[in-house]
XYZ file of C-alpha atoms in Angstrom:
761
model
C -8.214 23.946 -2.749
C -8.652 26.403 -5.633
C -5.570 26.955 -7.732
C -4.645 30.652 -7.666
C -2.423 32.220 -10.316
C -1.696 35.925 -9.854
C 0.167 38.627 -11.696
C -0.215 42.399 -11.832
C -3.633 42.440 -13.487
C -5.004 38.875 -13.373
C -6.358 36.522 -10.736
C -7.182 32.974 -11.844
C -9.043 30.492 -9.672
C -9.954 26.868 -10.384
C -12.801 25.734 -8.137
C -13.765 22.059 -8.222
C -16.832 21.704 -10.426
C -16.963 18.011 -11.449
C -16.412 14.874 -9.409
C -14.836 11.692 -10.783
C -15.001 8.655 -8.504
C -12.639 5.758 -9.187
C -13.836 2.486 -7.664
C -10.940 0.098 -7.072
C -7.168 0.447 -7.068
C -6.455 -1.989 -9.899
C -3.757 -1.719 -12.550
C -5.877 0.387 -14.929
C -6.643 2.993 -12.289
C -2.957 3.258 -11.428
C -2.450 4.569 -14.943
C -5.372 6.992 -14.508
C -3.797 8.411 -11.342
C -0.398 8.778 -13.008
C -1.987 10.484 -16.032
C -3.843 12.974 -13.838
C -0.663 13.647 -11.869
C 1.352 14.402 -15.006
C -1.479 16.300 -16.727
C -3.804 17.698 -14.044
C -7.277 18.791 -15.074
C -8.131 21.985 -13.136
C -11.633 21.913 -11.687
C -11.832 18.103 -11.517
C -12.234 16.556 -8.090
C -11.020 12.950 -8.005
C -11.831 10.387 -5.320
C -10.369 6.880 -5.236
C -12.282 4.268 -3.216
C -10.300 1.119 -2.543
C -10.565 -1.776 -0.122
C -6.771 -1.996 -0.110
C -4.297 0.765 0.657
C -1.403 -1.340 -0.644
C -2.526 -2.783 -3.964
C -0.601 -5.886 -5.078
C 0.927 -6.170 -8.517
C -0.164 -9.634 -9.636
C 2.874 -10.144 -11.880
C 5.161 -10.080 -8.839
C 3.151 -12.509 -6.687
C 5.109 -15.615 -7.800
C 8.356 -13.900 -6.808
C 6.890 -13.161 -3.373
C 5.774 -16.768 -2.898
C 9.213 -17.972 -4.017
C 10.816 -15.730 -1.392
C 12.591 -13.328 -3.775
C 10.443 -10.347 -2.804
C 9.183 -8.827 0.428
C 5.707 -7.385 0.941
C 6.595 -3.843 -0.110
C 8.420 -5.103 -3.219
C 5.171 -6.312 -4.781
C 2.716 -3.704 -3.515
C 1.940 -0.206 -4.730
C 1.149 2.274 -1.975
C -2.008 4.043 -3.094
C -1.817 6.874 -0.569
C 1.258 8.717 -1.935
C 0.085 7.999 -5.486
C -3.352 9.498 -4.784
C -1.713 12.548 -3.218
C 0.610 12.863 -6.195
C -2.385 13.438 -8.459
C -4.383 15.419 -5.873
C -6.998 12.700 -5.362
C -8.842 11.883 -2.148
C -8.236 8.294 -1.035
C -11.016 6.492 0.830
C -10.344 3.050 2.198
C -13.666 1.269 2.154
C -15.675 -1.377 0.359
C -18.437 -0.466 -2.056
C -21.827 -1.926 -1.155
C -23.990 -0.385 -3.843
C -24.112 2.285 -6.554
C -27.298 4.205 -7.308
C -26.894 5.140 -10.954
C -30.050 7.258 -11.056
C -29.006 9.492 -8.174
C -25.282 9.065 -8.903
C -24.415 7.932 -5.394
C -21.799 5.429 -4.195
C -22.619 3.658 -0.934
C -19.729 2.337 1.140
C -19.798 0.322 4.340
C -18.922 2.919 6.960
C -19.482 6.468 5.728
C -21.975 8.798 4.017
C -22.726 8.161 0.311
C -20.463 9.811 -2.257
C -21.987 11.911 -5.014
C -20.341 11.722 -8.428
C -20.666 13.145 -11.910
C -18.979 10.220 -13.622
C -17.584 6.920 -12.490
C -14.877 4.398 -13.363
C -14.670 0.796 -12.142
C -11.466 -1.216 -11.832
C -12.368 -3.534 -8.982
C -10.556 -6.651 -10.184
C -11.820 -10.189 -10.467
C -11.983 -13.283 -8.303
C -11.650 -16.980 -9.227
C -14.815 -18.396 -10.751
C -16.353 -21.075 -8.526
C -19.754 -21.277 -10.228
C -21.142 -24.775 -9.723
C -18.648 -25.666 -6.974
C -20.003 -26.177 -3.462
C -18.121 -25.823 -0.195
C -15.872 -22.885 -1.063
C -15.479 -22.200 2.678
C -13.170 -25.227 2.743
C -10.764 -23.807 0.154
C -8.605 -20.717 -0.367
C -8.953 -18.375 -3.352
C -5.797 -16.966 -4.924
C -7.628 -13.625 -5.186
C -7.972 -11.204 -3.508
C -4.200 -11.432 -3.315
C -3.886 -9.714 0.085
C -6.067 -12.370 1.699
C -4.223 -15.155 -0.075
C -0.889 -13.800 1.224
C -2.187 -14.100 4.786
C -3.200 -17.697 4.117
C 0.122 -18.444 2.428
C 2.095 -17.517 5.530
C 0.013 -19.964 7.553
C 0.333 -22.691 4.907
C 4.113 -22.266 4.801
C 4.311 -22.586 8.582
C 2.135 -25.716 8.530
C 4.293 -27.352 5.851
C 7.504 -26.707 7.775
C 5.917 -27.995 10.993
C 4.908 -31.209 9.224
C 8.393 -31.562 7.759
C 9.893 -31.333 11.253
C 7.703 -34.280 12.227
C 8.732 -36.098 9.026
C 5.108 -36.067 7.800
C 3.930 -35.284 4.231
C 1.770 -32.281 3.326
C -0.452 -32.185 0.231
C -1.597 -29.010 -1.534
C -4.349 -29.310 -4.151
C -4.539 -26.437 -6.643
C -7.718 -26.255 -8.716
C -7.160 -24.528 -12.044
C -4.776 -25.058 -14.916
C -3.942 -21.612 -16.253
C -0.864 -19.425 -15.691
C -1.803 -18.510 -12.096
C -2.066 -22.196 -11.166
C 1.251 -23.123 -12.768
C 3.065 -20.163 -11.194
C 1.660 -20.960 -7.760
C 2.683 -24.623 -7.981
C 6.239 -23.861 -9.087
C 6.750 -20.979 -6.657
C 5.316 -22.736 -3.604
C 7.459 -25.789 -4.204
C 10.598 -23.709 -4.741
C 10.045 -21.742 -1.504
C 9.422 -24.832 0.615
C 12.440 -26.634 -0.799
C 14.688 -23.610 -0.250
C 13.615 -23.194 3.366
C 13.955 -26.911 4.120
C 17.181 -27.328 2.150
C 15.682 -29.933 -0.213
C 17.335 -30.466 -3.604
C 15.439 -33.505 -4.864
C 11.666 -33.210 -5.372
C 11.258 -36.932 -4.742
C 12.457 -36.476 -1.138
C 10.136 -33.545 -0.498
C 7.396 -33.676 2.161
C 5.349 -31.370 -0.086
C 3.004 -33.013 -2.563
C 1.327 -30.711 -5.102
C -1.717 -31.844 -7.084
C -3.062 -29.667 -9.932
C -6.712 -30.429 -10.719
C -8.078 -29.036 -13.983
C -11.243 -29.327 -16.035
C -9.081 -28.783 -19.143
C -7.372 -31.616 -20.942
C -4.002 -29.858 -20.881
C -2.181 -27.380 -18.698
C -2.130 -23.764 -20.044
C -4.985 -24.680 -22.391
C -5.304 -21.141 -23.832
C -1.628 -21.022 -24.840
C 0.272 -22.555 -27.741
C 1.114 -26.269 -27.921
C 4.784 -25.419 -27.386
C 4.039 -23.461 -24.208
C 1.905 -26.338 -22.959
C 4.677 -28.852 -23.634
C 7.223 -26.744 -21.760
C 4.939 -26.391 -18.739
C 4.003 -30.074 -18.717
C 7.669 -31.085 -18.935
C 8.595 -28.867 -15.990
C 5.701 -30.206 -13.904
C 6.928 -33.743 -14.587
C 10.547 -32.855 -13.742
C 9.480 -31.360 -10.433
C 7.152 -34.214 -9.507
C 4.035 -32.028 -9.524
C 0.967 -34.103 -10.371
C -1.487 -32.888 -13.031
C -5.040 -34.279 -13.193
C -6.630 -33.253 -16.547
C -10.337 -33.490 -17.324
C -11.336 -33.345 -13.666
C -14.232 -30.938 -13.290
C -14.637 -30.083 -9.614
C -18.081 -30.306 -8.000
C -17.333 -29.747 -4.339
C -14.707 -28.788 -1.781
C -14.841 -30.699 1.475
C -12.566 -30.500 4.485
C -9.303 -31.935 3.139
C -10.850 -33.308 -0.058
C -11.747 -32.247 -3.615
C -14.732 -34.069 -5.155
C -14.702 -34.312 -8.971
C -17.478 -34.905 -11.492
C -15.921 -38.218 -12.535
C -16.368 -39.475 -8.971
C -12.725 -39.176 -7.976
C -11.924 -37.828 -4.520
C -8.527 -36.172 -4.184
C -7.317 -35.753 -0.611
C -5.326 -32.687 0.445
C -4.236 -30.865 3.563
C -4.849 -27.558 1.823
C -7.035 -26.643 -1.158
C -6.388 -23.541 -3.282
C -8.397 -22.514 -6.308
C -7.093 -20.356 -9.156
C -9.895 -20.954 -11.650
C -11.097 -18.600 -14.388
C -12.177 -15.054 -13.560
C -15.520 -13.905 -12.187
C -16.791 -10.527 -11.031
C -18.684 -9.196 -8.015
C -22.451 -9.129 -8.551
C -23.231 -5.605 -7.325
C -22.391 -3.823 -10.647
C -25.033 -5.880 -12.438
C -27.509 -5.414 -9.586
C -27.140 -1.650 -9.762
C -28.213 -1.705 -13.420
C -25.004 -1.807 -15.462
C -25.281 -3.953 -18.567
C -23.140 -7.066 -18.310
C -22.053 -9.786 -20.707
C -23.286 -13.363 -20.607
C -20.343 -14.320 -18.383
C -21.086 -11.496 -15.940
C -18.577 -8.752 -16.801
C -19.320 -5.087 -17.491
C -20.038 -4.563 -21.171
C -18.131 -1.583 -22.549
C -17.559 0.005 -25.933
C -14.139 0.320 -27.533
C -13.881 3.602 -25.582
C -14.136 1.628 -22.295
C -17.501 3.319 -21.728
C -20.464 1.349 -20.380
C -22.933 0.390 -23.115
C -25.835 1.175 -20.756
C -24.646 4.293 -18.891
C -22.487 6.841 -20.677
C -21.162 8.328 -17.409
C -19.717 4.977 -16.309
C -16.386 3.574 -17.503
C -14.608 0.328 -16.680
C -11.153 -1.135 -17.156
C -9.174 -4.237 -16.279
C -10.643 -7.672 -15.655
C -14.175 -6.381 -14.999
C -14.498 -4.890 -18.490
C -15.452 -6.827 -21.628
C -15.089 -4.801 -24.832
C -17.877 -5.494 -27.325
C -16.437 -7.222 -30.366
C -13.019 -7.800 -28.813
C -13.113 -10.755 -26.409
C -9.806 -11.129 -24.565
C -8.546 -13.248 -21.655
C -8.959 -11.855 -18.141
C -5.299 -11.206 -17.529
C -3.126 -8.536 -15.954
C -1.336 -8.229 -19.289
C -4.500 -6.818 -20.876
C -5.658 -4.954 -17.741
C -2.493 -2.848 -17.654
C -3.034 -1.806 -21.276
C -6.501 -0.469 -20.481
C -4.968 2.217 -18.282
C -3.801 4.771 -20.836
C -6.935 4.850 -23.035
C -9.130 4.799 -19.913
C -7.322 7.855 -18.506
C -7.533 9.724 -21.788
C -11.236 9.038 -22.230
C -12.118 9.989 -18.661
C -10.517 13.392 -19.263
C -12.192 13.738 -22.660
C -15.575 12.867 -21.154
C -15.094 15.478 -18.419
C -14.375 18.084 -21.098
C -17.264 17.008 -23.336
C -14.934 15.859 -26.119
C -15.287 12.907 -28.483
C -13.883 9.708 -27.007
C -11.019 7.807 -28.610
C -11.186 4.151 -29.665
C -9.049 1.444 -28.097
C -8.498 -1.812 -29.983
C -6.806 -4.420 -27.749
C -4.054 -6.477 -29.332
C -4.944 -10.041 -30.211
C -1.872 -11.681 -28.756
C -0.128 -10.355 -25.685
C 3.207 -11.527 -24.314
C 2.682 -13.645 -21.212
C 5.660 -14.236 -18.912
C 4.887 -17.205 -16.664
C 7.187 -17.674 -13.671
C 8.647 -21.105 -13.021
C 9.447 -20.236 -9.411
C 13.230 -20.513 -9.678
C 13.953 -17.113 -11.309
C 13.170 -18.675 -14.667
C 10.053 -18.067 -16.768
C 8.126 -19.214 -19.830
C 7.535 -16.580 -22.507
C 4.346 -17.239 -24.473
C 2.834 -15.213 -27.312
C 0.699 -16.638 -30.068
C 2.422 -19.749 -31.422
C 5.772 -18.800 -29.894
C 7.093 -20.066 -26.575
C 10.501 -19.890 -24.902
C 11.811 -20.899 -21.521
C 14.886 -20.002 -19.540
C 16.470 -18.034 -16.752
C 17.014 -15.125 -19.139
C 13.251 -14.941 -19.675
C 12.889 -14.725 -15.917
C 15.383 -11.862 -15.857
C 13.242 -9.944 -18.353
C 10.119 -10.662 -16.292
C 11.840 -9.416 -13.125
C 12.917 -6.230 -14.897
C 9.381 -5.564 -16.179
C 7.691 -6.367 -12.861
C 10.094 -4.333 -10.735
C 9.850 -1.438 -13.171
C 6.070 -1.365 -12.920
C 6.085 -1.313 -9.113
C 8.953 1.183 -8.949
C 7.233 3.573 -11.386
C 4.212 3.866 -9.108
C 6.052 3.839 -5.763
C 9.120 5.991 -6.420
C 7.419 9.316 -7.024
C 9.159 12.675 -7.425
C 9.664 14.426 -4.068
C 7.369 17.325 -3.291
C 9.225 20.593 -3.847
C 8.116 23.681 -1.909
C 9.813 26.996 -2.634
C 9.932 29.959 -0.304
C 8.770 32.659 -2.707
C 10.597 35.601 -1.170
C 13.064 37.894 -2.928
C 16.748 37.449 -2.158
C 17.896 39.665 0.668
C 14.490 40.201 2.278
C 15.452 37.777 5.062
C 18.866 36.304 5.903
C 20.646 33.937 8.182
C 18.905 31.578 10.585
C 15.469 33.068 9.935
C 15.762 32.268 6.224
C 17.013 28.737 6.935
C 14.163 28.089 9.375
C 11.497 29.404 6.991
C 12.858 27.406 4.051
C 12.970 24.225 6.108
C 9.326 24.571 7.037
C 7.906 26.387 4.027
C 5.362 23.541 3.838
C 3.150 24.319 6.811
C 1.442 21.573 8.733
C -2.271 21.211 9.314
C -3.832 19.626 12.379
C -2.435 20.594 15.775
C 0.996 20.916 14.202
C -0.342 24.178 12.763
C -0.744 25.851 16.159
C 1.005 29.046 17.146
C 4.016 28.149 19.359
C 3.339 28.236 23.095
C 6.053 30.829 23.743
C 4.489 33.222 21.224
C 1.031 32.595 22.631
C 2.122 33.210 26.211
C 4.062 36.364 25.391
C 1.085 37.930 23.645
C -1.686 36.909 26.052
C 0.337 38.063 29.062
C 0.263 41.633 27.694
C -3.502 41.814 27.196
C -5.661 43.824 29.667
C -8.119 40.973 30.231
C -11.386 41.825 31.998
C -11.837 39.792 35.169
C -15.296 38.424 35.903
C -16.518 36.896 39.135
C -16.873 33.077 39.159
C -14.912 32.774 35.903
C -11.441 31.222 35.746
C -9.955 31.939 32.275
C -8.313 29.215 30.239
C -4.643 29.051 31.266
C -1.795 26.602 31.111
C -2.768 25.599 34.653
C -6.411 24.741 34.027
C -6.146 23.212 30.561
C -7.184 25.143 27.434
C -10.681 25.589 28.809
C -12.333 28.253 30.936
C -14.164 27.356 34.144
C -17.511 29.001 34.918
C -18.690 28.260 38.465
C -22.341 28.348 39.425
C -23.096 26.981 42.889
C -22.724 23.208 42.940
C -22.202 23.048 39.200
C -19.178 23.863 37.111
C -19.319 24.683 33.421
C -16.199 24.210 31.311
C -15.862 25.946 27.955
C -13.247 25.259 25.288
C -12.630 26.129 21.651
C -10.323 24.527 19.093
C -9.889 24.665 15.345
C -7.845 22.656 12.850
C -6.745 23.218 9.283
C -7.393 20.057 7.299
C -4.448 17.677 6.979
C -6.264 15.138 4.794
C -8.568 15.695 1.825
C -11.399 13.456 3.079
C -13.892 15.843 4.765
C -15.753 13.102 6.642
C -12.659 11.515 8.160
C -11.066 14.894 8.895
C -14.202 16.032 10.726
C -14.267 12.900 12.881
C -10.688 13.516 13.972
C -11.181 17.268 14.395
C -14.299 16.778 16.540
C -12.511 14.217 18.684
C -9.576 16.610 19.046
C -11.831 19.516 20.045
C -13.440 17.387 22.763
C -9.994 16.601 24.195
C -9.714 19.531 26.623
C -13.146 18.816 28.105
C -12.306 15.142 28.576
C -8.877 15.953 30.046
C -10.583 17.986 32.769
C -12.896 15.127 33.661
C -15.990 16.997 32.508
C -18.877 15.674 30.437
C -19.289 17.474 27.086
C -22.753 18.992 26.848
C -23.139 21.093 23.686
C -21.102 22.484 20.826
C -21.066 25.159 18.159
C -19.151 24.631 14.931
C -17.098 26.868 12.708
C -16.395 25.582 9.206
C -14.251 26.831 6.367
C -14.941 25.327 2.926
C -12.854 25.768 -0.221
C -14.630 27.650 -2.999
C -16.167 25.104 -5.386
C -19.229 24.466 -7.498
C -22.476 24.479 -5.514
C -22.967 20.715 -5.707
C -19.433 19.874 -4.661
C -19.432 22.445 -1.870
C -22.713 21.026 -0.549
C -21.277 17.507 -0.694
C -18.170 18.557 1.242
C -20.258 20.301 3.897
C -22.546 17.281 4.183
C -19.627 14.889 4.634
C -17.867 17.213 7.072
C -20.874 17.776 9.285
C -21.916 14.117 9.169
C -18.502 13.123 10.492
C -18.655 15.847 13.138
C -22.167 14.981 14.318
C -21.354 11.255 14.449
C -18.618 11.961 16.996
C -20.667 14.489 18.960
C -23.587 12.048 19.162
C -21.260 9.304 20.416
C -20.273 11.734 23.181
C -23.911 12.709 23.904
C -23.104 16.273 22.880
C -25.684 18.470 21.153
C -24.693 20.544 18.130
C -26.538 23.801 18.785
C -25.278 26.110 16.041
C -22.275 27.371 14.156
C -20.896 29.427 11.318
C -19.622 28.619 7.820
C -17.494 30.615 5.415
C -15.586 30.185 2.166
C -11.844 29.881 2.437
C -8.795 28.781 0.514
C -8.679 25.488 2.427
C -10.809 23.114 4.445
C -10.944 23.630 8.202
C -13.219 22.958 11.155
C -13.427 23.871 14.807
C -15.797 23.497 17.730
C -16.626 25.509 20.792
C -17.511 22.923 23.435
C -19.441 23.361 26.673
C -18.921 20.774 29.384
C -20.409 20.120 32.820
C -18.919 18.775 36.022
C -19.858 18.615 39.677
C -17.957 21.197 41.698
C -14.685 19.810 43.056
C -14.567 16.931 40.543
C -12.529 18.655 37.847
C -9.091 17.360 36.906
C -6.385 19.940 36.325
C -2.931 20.017 34.815
C -1.382 21.036 38.130
C -1.270 18.761 41.143
C 1.287 16.033 40.431
C 2.415 14.428 43.686
C 5.783 13.019 44.652
C 5.554 9.256 44.140
C 3.051 9.486 41.287
C 3.591 7.375 38.201
C 2.927 8.938 34.780
C 0.611 7.039 32.433
C 0.173 7.908 28.752
C -2.935 6.493 27.055
C -2.081 6.766 23.339
C 1.036 6.350 21.196
C 2.967 9.353 19.887
C 3.950 10.296 16.351
C 1.093 12.036 14.552
C 3.090 15.229 13.948
C 5.953 13.652 12.041
C 3.635 11.245 10.228
C 1.327 14.025 9.032
C 4.369 16.048 7.949
C 5.641 13.024 6.018
C 2.199 12.439 4.553
C 2.147 15.991 3.166
C 5.467 15.256 1.470
C 4.248 11.885 0.067
C 6.806 10.137 2.280
C 4.478 8.216 4.621
C 3.391 4.681 3.853
C -0.321 4.054 3.584
C -0.402 1.519 6.419
C 1.357 3.966 8.761
C -1.260 6.586 8.042
C -4.141 4.126 8.403
C -2.925 3.332 11.909
C -2.377 7.004 12.777
C -5.796 8.054 11.472
C -7.427 5.240 13.442
C -5.656 6.291 16.665
C -6.712 9.908 16.145
C -10.351 8.774 16.040
C -10.124 7.099 19.460
C -11.920 9.222 22.055
C -10.390 10.039 25.451
C -13.804 9.801 27.100
C -13.403 6.336 28.606
C -9.721 6.892 29.335
C -10.371 9.808 31.674
C -12.940 7.725 33.536
C -10.295 5.057 34.130
C -7.785 7.662 35.302
C -10.189 9.421 37.649
C -11.405 6.145 39.158
C -7.780 5.422 40.015
C -7.221 8.717 41.834
C -5.430 10.729 39.127
C -3.750 13.734 40.737
C -3.345 15.713 37.482
C -4.195 15.210 33.833
C -3.697 16.826 30.446
C -4.151 15.869 26.824
C -1.054 15.726 24.622
C -1.628 17.944 21.596
C 0.265 20.619 19.687
C 3.039 21.375 22.186
C 4.136 17.749 22.314
C 4.788 15.509 25.297
C 7.614 17.729 26.572
C 5.632 20.964 26.302
C 2.507 19.638 27.977
C 4.554 17.852 30.644
C 6.282 21.120 31.516
C 2.847 22.721 31.958
C 2.058 19.990 34.494
C 5.332 20.468 36.358
C 5.342 24.277 36.365
C 7.044 25.668 39.451
C 5.745 23.079 41.902
C 9.221 21.968 42.996
C 8.856 18.480 41.538
C 10.909 16.539 39.047
C 9.876 13.930 36.502
C 11.906 10.946 35.434
C 10.956 10.067 31.857
C 11.929 6.758 30.268
C 12.392 7.220 26.518
C 12.381 3.510 25.701
C 8.936 3.150 27.267
C 7.256 5.777 25.091
C 4.525 4.217 22.910
C 5.213 5.038 19.258
C 3.070 4.819 16.124
C 4.336 2.681 13.246
C 6.634 4.638 10.947
C 7.130 7.593 13.289
C 10.675 6.677 14.276
C 11.592 6.207 10.621
C 10.252 9.601 9.568
C 11.879 11.349 12.537
C 15.210 9.679 11.737
C 14.912 11.135 8.225
C 14.532 14.609 9.692
C 10.845 14.948 8.772
C 9.466 17.233 11.461
C 6.197 19.069 11.859
C 6.465 22.817 11.340
C 5.825 23.295 15.109
C 8.485 20.774 16.135
C 11.473 23.109 16.413
C 9.521 25.614 18.532
C 8.501 22.783 20.847
C 12.149 21.728 21.073
C 12.918 24.775 23.216
C 11.936 22.556 26.143
C 15.320 20.866 25.840
C 16.443 23.573 28.240
C 14.177 22.086 30.923
C 15.787 18.655 30.691
C 18.570 17.905 33.103
C 20.511 15.502 30.875
C 19.262 16.249 27.362
C 22.828 16.306 25.969
C 23.268 12.608 26.728
C 20.074 11.651 24.906
C 19.823 14.021 21.939
C 20.896 11.238 19.557
C 18.612 8.654 21.095
C 15.971 7.649 18.483
C 12.990 8.581 20.670
C 14.376 11.910 21.887
C 12.805 13.982 19.082
C 9.499 12.275 19.770
C 9.221 14.403 22.920
C 8.675 17.524 20.803
C 6.377 16.030 18.177
C 2.994 17.836 18.118
C 0.009 15.521 18.429
C -3.442 15.821 16.892
C -6.203 14.176 18.966
C -3.493 12.832 21.234
C -3.869 10.767 24.359
C -4.017 11.739 28.026
C -1.017 12.069 30.351
C -1.867 11.648 34.023
C -0.243 11.212 37.411
C -1.486 8.098 39.226
C -0.530 6.918 42.739
C 1.924 4.012 42.437
C -0.469 1.656 44.211
C -3.158 2.287 41.552
C -1.018 1.776 38.433
C -1.831 -1.880 37.783
C -5.621 -1.562 38.160
C -5.526 1.662 36.127
C -3.675 0.028 33.232
C -5.967 -3.015 33.410
C -9.001 -0.718 33.131
C -7.463 1.180 30.207
C -6.671 -2.045 28.329
C -10.198 -3.316 28.904
C -11.560 -0.008 27.549
C -9.554 -0.456 24.349
C -6.434 1.656 24.981
C -3.987 -1.072 23.980
C -0.956 1.245 23.914
C -1.483 2.756 27.365
C 1.688 2.476 29.448
C 3.853 3.912 32.196
C 6.312 6.482 30.823
C 7.790 8.042 33.955
C 7.572 8.912 37.635
C 7.423 11.999 39.840
C 9.975 12.778 42.534
C 10.960 15.732 44.663
C 12.723 18.532 42.804
C 16.501 18.719 42.845
C 18.871 21.639 42.598
C 19.696 20.742 39.004
C 18.918 22.857 35.966
C 16.103 20.745 34.614
C 12.671 19.624 35.731
C 12.833 16.449 33.581
C 15.433 13.717 33.910
C 15.710 11.337 30.959
C 16.598 7.705 31.312
C-alpha cells in the first residue's frame, strides 16, 4: 500500500518500484528483516520465500534435545517478523532461479519477478562419497531432524523398558556432533532416571574421519571434549572415513563395520546444487562465491549470506557464529544497492567465540588458542541464545491511533471506535447485518417477474427462473488480509463461490473486479498476474469460466467476483426449511476472524495462520454434494455474520428452536487463545447482538467457545440440517471427501415459549 503523508499543501505517496526477494529464512536474513523494520525503505517491495515458517536457531538445538527448551523456545516465527518489516512471506521451496529473466520458480505458485535477490538458504551435512544416505538421518534441516529425534527418543525408552540396549552412531566430529552426543545422552538419562553412564541402555558411537574430536579447534578445547566423552562413556572412533550407510550399520574405509540401531550424520557443510545450476559462480567446494560486500562475483544483483556464502580471500568455517555476523552488512548493502550507492566492505573476524554445549547446562568456550569449560559458560550460552530468539520473537505491539480531535466523539462510540481502529479485511470487513437490513428495507426495489432477489432467506444470491432451469447470481468482494496476491486471490475466489455452493448450484461463469495498489508498472503487472492466476486456478477447478471484469487503482489490494450458477428447478437448497428432528452439521472449523485480527496485530503464530489459510482454500463444492445426497433440509455458508448470525437466518420465524453444543464446535488452532486475549475482528461486536436470541446466554458468556459464535468467517464452511437417520452416512461421506473437521454441532426441536431461538449446552 502506498504510504501517504498529508498536510495543508503537500501529498506524498510512496508506490512500490523495486522488488527484493529474500530466499531462505536463515540467521542472516533475520537481521535483514529487522533492519528493514527499524529503517524502512519507502518504495521497496520485499518478499521472503522460506520452506519453514518457524525457523530454528541452531545454537539452541542442544538445549532442546537436552529437554531444557520447548519447540517455540528455539524457533523464530517468520510471519510476525515479516509483517513487522512489511514483507510478504511465501512458504514454499525454490526449484529454480532464472537469472536472465530475473524469475524465481517455486513448487506450487506462479514465478516471482525480482529486481535483486539475496540467498540465505542454509547448508546441509556433506555426504559426498557416502552411499546409502536413505539409511541415516541428517542433523539438518533441523526441523526434519527434530521429527526424527522424537521417534528416536521413544524407541530408546521402549528398549529400556524391555531392558535392551540401543546404539546411536553419529558420523562427524565437529561441534554439532559433540553437542548432539552430550545432549542426547543427558536427555535419555534424565527421562530414565539414570545417574551412571555405565548402567545406561544407550550406547553412543562417534565416527570421524579426523584424528581428533573438534579438529578445527585448539588443542585445549580438544582435550576438554575428549575428557568429557571419556567420562560419559561415549565412544570416539578417529580416522574412520565412512563409505556407506546400511540398515543398522556404518561401513568405513578401513573395512570396519560399526553396528547401530540409529545412524545420524553431522558432517561438514554442503549446499544445494540449484544455485550453481542457475549460473551463479561457486567455489571449488560448491558454495556461492561473493565479494567482501556479500555480492555475487558473477551477478551484481545477487547477494548471499550465511553458510552458503564464501567470501573471496576470507575463508571461514561454515558456522552459525559467522552466519549471524553476515546479517548487518548484508542488510546495509542490500539497501545501498537498491539506492544505487557504493557498497561497504565486510571483513569477517579470524577467530570467533564458539560456545559448545555439553548437554548438562554446561558448555565449552573456544576461541583461538583459548578454551574454558564450566556451568558458568553454559549460563552465558543460554543468555546469548535466549536473547537472540527473544529479539526476533518479542516484537513491539502494533499501535493504531484513532486520529480524531478530542471532543468530536465521546462515550461508548469513542471507546468502540478506538477498540477497532484497525479494521479487518476479509469477511470481517463486511457491513454489519443490522445496518445492511435497515438500509435495504427502505429502498424502493423494482420487482421483476421470475426474479427472486437475494435475501436472508435465499442466501446472498438472486434466483432467476427460466422454465426448467434456474440461474443463481451472486457477488462478493474482499479487502486483502494478507500481502500475497496469489494466495489472497485463491481464498477470495473460493469465498465468492460459497453462496453458489451453499444453494446447491453449479457455478457457471464469473466476472472479476480488482483493486490494485498504485505501484511501478512492472510491480503492478506482477501483482495483477499473481492475483488473476490464483483466481483462475480456483475457477478452473470449479469448471467456472472467467468471462470479464474490471480493474482500478486503489489504496489497497482487493478482489471480488460476480458468479453465475445453474441448477435444475426444484433442486436448490435454501437457508430456510430446517425441520424438527434435524441434526446440524458444520463442515469446517471456526476461527478465521479472530486469527486474521491477531495476524494484523502480529499476534498470531505462523503455524496457526498456515492452518487457517489452508482451511480457507478448501472448497465447499464436494461438501454440498454430500449434504444434498443425505437429504439436507436447509443449508448456508458461515461467513461474515458468524455462526450465530447465519444460524439465526436459518431459524427466522419458523417456530423452531436449535440446541447448540459449544464443546462440539470445531475450532482452528490458536483461535481460542486469541479470543481469550480479547482479540476480536472489527465485525465481532456487531455480530454479538445475537446474544439476545439465545435463551441461556448468561450462563455461557464466560465459556471459552462462547465468543466463537460471533466470529466472522472468511471462506467458511457449510451449516446444514440433516435428518437424524442420515447423520452417520453424511459424516462418512464428508470425511471421505476431505472435510476432516466436519461434525455435529446441534439439533433442531420445536420452538418453546422462551425468549431465545437458540439454547446453549
